[in-house]
Amino acid sequence: MAQESLAVDLSYSSSIFEDFLHTMSMIQIDFERRSGNTDRSAMPGDQGSGGSSRV
């Protein structure tokens, strides 16, 4: 079996992962808004900013 067929170009997958992180951030913001949790400063690791993501 050829393993090279399973290789994924990182420049391609990184943009998909970035889109995924952005979408998850938007879902989190919407969930918090709907649940009435507006104190974003209390979130660990400053994840509430929606800016940078740690992988």
CSV table of N, CA, C and O in Angstrom, one decimal:
chain,number,residue,atom,x,y,z
A,1,MET,N,0.8,-1.2,0.0
A,1,MET,CA,0.0,0.0,0.0
A,1,MET,C,0.9,1.3,0.0
A,1,MET,O,1.8,1.4,0.8
A,2,ALA,N,0.5,2.2,-0.8
A,2,ALA,CA,1.3,3.4,-0.9
A,2,ALA,C,0.8,4.4,0.1
A,2,ALA,O,-0.3,4.9,0.1
A,3,GLN,N,1.7,4.8,1.0
A,3,GLN,CA,1.4,5.8,2.1
A,3,GLN,C,1.3,7.2,1.6
A,3,GLN,O,0.6,8.0,2.2
A,4,GLU,N,1.9,7.5,0.5
A,4,GLU,CA,1.9,8.9,0.0
A,4,GLU,C,0.5,9.3,-0.4
A,4,GLU,O,0.2,10.5,-0.5
A,5,SER,N,-0.4,8.4,-0.8
A,5,SER,CA,-1.7,8.8,-1.1
A,5,SER,C,-2.5,9.4,0.1
A,5,SER,O,-3.5,10.0,0.0
A,6,LEU,N,-2.0,9.1,1.3
A,6,LEU,CA,-2.6,9.6,2.5
A,6,LEU,C,-2.0,11.0,3.0
A,6,LEU,O,-2.5,11.6,3.9
A,7,ALA,N,-1.0,11.5,2.3
A,7,ALA,CA,-0.4,12.7,2.6
A,7,ALA,C,-1.4,13.9,2.3
A,7,ALA,O,-2.1,13.9,1.3
A,8,VAL,N,-1.3,14.9,3.2
A,8,VAL,CA,-2.2,16.1,3.0
A,8,VAL,C,-1.2,17.3,3.1
A,8,VAL,O,-0.4,17.4,4.0
A,9,ASP,N,-1.4,18.2,2.1
A,9,ASP,CA,-0.6,19.4,2.1
A,9,ASP,C,-0.9,20.3,3.3
A,9,ASP,O,-2.1,20.6,3.4
A,10,LEU,N,0.0,20.6,4.1
A,10,LEU,CA,-0.3,21.4,5.3
A,10,LEU,C,-0.8,22.8,5.0
A,10,LEU,O,-1.6,23.3,5.8
A,11,SER,N,-0.4,23.4,3.9
A,11,SER,CA,-0.9,24.7,3.6
A,11,SER,C,-2.4,24.6,3.3
A,11,SER,O,-3.1,25.6,3.5
A,12,TYR,N,-2.8,23.5,2.7
A,12,TYR,CA,-4.2,23.3,2.4
A,12,TYR,C,-5.0,23.1,3.7
A,12,TYR,O,-6.0,23.7,4.0
A,13,SER,N,-4.5,22.1,4.5
A,13,SER,CA,-5.2,21.7,5.7
A,13,SER,C,-5.2,22.8,6.8
A,13,SER,O,-6.2,22.9,7.6
A,14,SER,N,-4.2,23.7,6.8
A,14,SER,CA,-4.1,24.7,7.8
A,14,SER,C,-5.2,25.7,7.6
A,14,SER,O,-5.8,26.3,8.5
A,15,SER,N,-5.6,26.0,6.3
A,15,SER,CA,-6.7,27.0,6.1
A,15,SER,C,-8.0,26.4,6.5
A,15,SER,O,-8.9,27.1,7.0
A,16,ILE,N,-8.2,25.1,6.3
A,16,ILE,CA,-9.4,24.4,6.7
A,16,ILE,C,-9.5,24.4,8.2
A,16,ILE,O,-10.6,24.7,8.8
A,17,PHE,N,-8.4,24.2,8.9
A,17,PHE,CA,-8.4,24.2,10.3
A,17,PHE,C,-8.7,25.6,10.9
A,17,PHE,O,-9.4,25.7,11.9
A,18,GLU,N,-8.1,26.6,10.2
A,18,GLU,CA,-8.4,27.9,10.7
A,18,GLU,C,-9.8,28.3,10.5
A,18,GLU,O,-10.4,28.9,11.4
A,19,ASP,N,-10.5,27.9,9.4
A,19,ASP,CA,-11.9,28.1,9.2
A,19,ASP,C,-12.7,27.3,10.3
A,19,ASP,O,-13.7,27.9,10.8
A,20,PHE,N,-12.3,26.1,10.6
A,20,PHE,CA,-12.9,25.3,11.7
A,20,PHE,C,-12.9,26.1,13.0
A,20,PHE,O,-13.9,26.2,13.7
A,21,LEU,N,-11.7,26.6,13.4
A,21,LEU,CA,-11.5,27.3,14.7
A,21,LEU,C,-12.4,28.6,14.7
A,21,LEU,O,-13.0,28.9,15.7
A,22,HIS,N,-12.5,29.3,13.6
A,22,HIS,CA,-13.3,30.5,13.5
A,22,HIS,C,-14.8,30.1,13.7
A,22,HIS,O,-15.5,30.7,14.4
A,23,THR,N,-15.2,29.0,13.0
A,23,THR,CA,-16.6,28.6,13.1
A,23,THR,C,-16.9,28.2,14.6
A,23,THR,O,-18.0,28.5,15.1
A,24,MET,N,-16.0,27.4,15.2
A,24,MET,CA,-16.2,27.0,16.6
A,24,MET,C,-16.3,28.2,17.5
A,24,MET,O,-17.1,28.2,18.5
A,25,SER,N,-15.5,29.2,17.2
A,25,SER,CA,-15.5,30.5,18.0
A,25,SER,C,-16.9,31.2,17.9
A,25,SER,O,-17.5,31.6,18.9
A,26,MET,N,-17.4,31.2,16.7
A,26,MET,CA,-18.7,31.8,16.4
A,26,MET,C,-19.8,31.0,17.1
A,26,MET,O,-20.7,31.6,17.7
A,27,ILE,N,-19.7,29.7,17.1
A,27,ILE,CA,-20.7,28.9,17.8
A,27,ILE,C,-20.6,29.1,19.3
A,27,ILE,O,-21.7,29.3,20.0
A,28,GLN,N,-19.4,29.2,19.9
A,28,GLN,CA,-19.3,29.5,21.3
A,28,GLN,C,-19.8,30.9,21.7
A,28,GLN,O,-20.5,31.0,22.7
A,29,ILE,N,-19.6,31.9,20.9
A,29,ILE,CA,-20.1,33.2,21.1
A,29,ILE,C,-21.6,33.2,21.1
A,29,ILE,O,-22.3,33.8,22.0
A,30,ASP,N,-22.2,32.5,20.1
A,30,ASP,CA,-23.6,32.5,20.0
A,30,ASP,C,-24.2,31.7,21.2
A,30,ASP,O,-25.3,32.1,21.7
A,31,PHE,N,-23.6,30.6,21.6
A,31,PHE,CA,-24.1,29.8,22.7
A,31,PHE,C,-24.1,30.7,24.0
A,31,PHE,O,-25.1,30.7,24.7
A,32,GLU,N,-23.0,31.4,24.2
A,32,GLU,CA,-22.9,32.2,25.4
A,32,GLU,C,-23.9,33.3,25.4
A,32,GLU,O,-24.5,33.6,26.4
A,33,ARG,N,-24.1,33.9,24.2
A,33,ARG,CA,-25.1,35.0,24.1
A,33,ARG,C,-26.5,34.4,24.4
A,33,ARG,O,-27.3,35.0,25.2
A,34,ARG,N,-26.8,33.3,23.9
A,34,ARG,CA,-28.2,32.7,24.1
A,34,ARG,C,-28.4,32.2,25.5
A,34,ARG,O,-29.5,32.2,26.0
A,35,SER,N,-27.3,31.7,26.2
A,35,SER,CA,-27.4,31.2,27.5
A,35,SER,C,-27.3,32.3,28.6
A,35,SER,O,-27.4,32.1,29.7
A,36,GLY,N,-27.0,33.6,28.1
A,36,GLY,CA,-26.9,34.7,29.0
A,36,GLY,C,-25.6,34.9,29.7
A,36,GLY,O,-25.4,35.7,30.5
A,37,ASN,N,-24.6,34.1,29.3
A,37,ASN,CA,-23.2,34.2,29.8
A,37,ASN,C,-22.5,35.3,29.0
A,37,ASN,O,-21.9,35.0,28.0
A,38,THR,N,-22.5,36.5,29.6
A,38,THR,CA,-21.8,37.6,28.9
A,38,THR,C,-20.5,38.0,29.5
A,38,THR,O,-19.8,38.9,29.0
A,39,ASP,N,-20.1,37.3,30.6
A,39,ASP,CA,-18.8,37.6,31.2
A,39,ASP,C,-17.7,36.8,30.6
A,39,ASP,O,-17.2,35.8,31.0
A,40,ARG,N,-17.2,37.3,29.4
A,40,ARG,CA,-16.2,36.7,28.6
A,40,ARG,C,-14.8,36.7,29.3
A,40,ARG,O,-13.9,36.0,28.9
A,41,SER,N,-14.6,37.7,30.2
A,41,SER,CA,-13.3,37.8,30.8
A,41,SER,C,-13.0,36.7,31.8
A,41,SER,O,-11.8,36.5,32.1
A,42,ALA,N,-14.0,36.0,32.2
A,42,ALA,CA,-13.8,34.9,33.1
A,42,ALA,C,-13.4,33.6,32.4
A,42,ALA,O,-13.2,32.6,33.1
A,43,MET,N,-13.3,33.6,31.1
A,43,MET,CA,-13.0,32.4,30.4
A,43,MET,C,-11.5,32.1,30.5
A,43,MET,O,-10.6,33.0,30.4
A,44,PRO,N,-11.1,30.8,30.8
A,44,PRO,CA,-9.7,30.5,30.9
A,44,PRO,C,-8.9,30.7,29.6
A,44,PRO,O,-9.5,30.4,28.5
A,45,GLY,N,-7.7,31.2,29.7
A,45,GLY,CA,-6.9,31.3,28.5
A,45,GLY,C,-7.3,32.4,27.6
A,45,GLY,O,-6.9,32.5,26.4
A,46,ASP,N,-8.2,33.3,28.0
A,46,ASP,CA,-8.7,34.4,27.2
A,46,ASP,C,-9.2,33.9,25.8
A,46,ASP,O,-9.0,34.5,24.8
A,47,GLN,N,-9.9,32.8,25.9
A,47,GLN,CA,-10.5,32.2,24.7
A,47,GLN,C,-11.7,33.1,24.2
A,47,GLN,O,-12.1,32.9,23.1
A,48,GLY,N,-12.2,33.9,25.1
A,48,GLY,CA,-13.4,34.7,24.7
A,48,GLY,C,-13.1,35.8,23.7
A,48,GLY,O,-14.0,36.3,23.1
A,49,SER,N,-11.8,36.1,23.5
A,49,SER,CA,-11.5,37.2,22.5
A,49,SER,C,-11.9,36.8,21.1
A,49,SER,O,-12.1,37.7,20.3
A,50,GLY,N,-11.9,35.5,20.8
A,50,GLY,CA,-12.2,35.1,19.4
A,50,GLY,C,-11.0,35.4,18.5
A,50,GLY,O,-11.1,35.1,17.3
A,51,GLY,N,-9.9,35.9,19.0
A,51,GLY,CA,-8.8,36.2,18.1
A,51,GLY,C,-7.9,35.0,17.9
A,51,GLY,O,-8.1,34.3,16.9
A,52,SER,N,-6.9,34.8,18.7
A,52,SER,CA,-6.0,33.8,18.4
A,52,SER,C,-6.4,32.5,19.1
A,52,SER,O,-7.2,32.4,20.0
A,53,SER,N,-6.0,31.4,18.5
A,53,SER,CA,-6.3,30.0,19.0
A,53,SER,C,-5.0,29.3,19.3
A,53,SER,O,-4.0,29.4,18.5
A,54,ARG,N,-5.1,28.5,20.3
A,54,ARG,CA,-3.9,27.7,20.6
A,54,ARG,C,-4.2,26.3,20.2
A,54,ARG,O,-5.2,25.7,20.5
A,55,VAL,N,-3.2,25.7,19.5
A,55,VAL,CA,-3.4,24.3,19.1
A,55,VAL,C,-2.3,23.4,19.8
A,55,VAL,O,-1.2,23.7,19.9
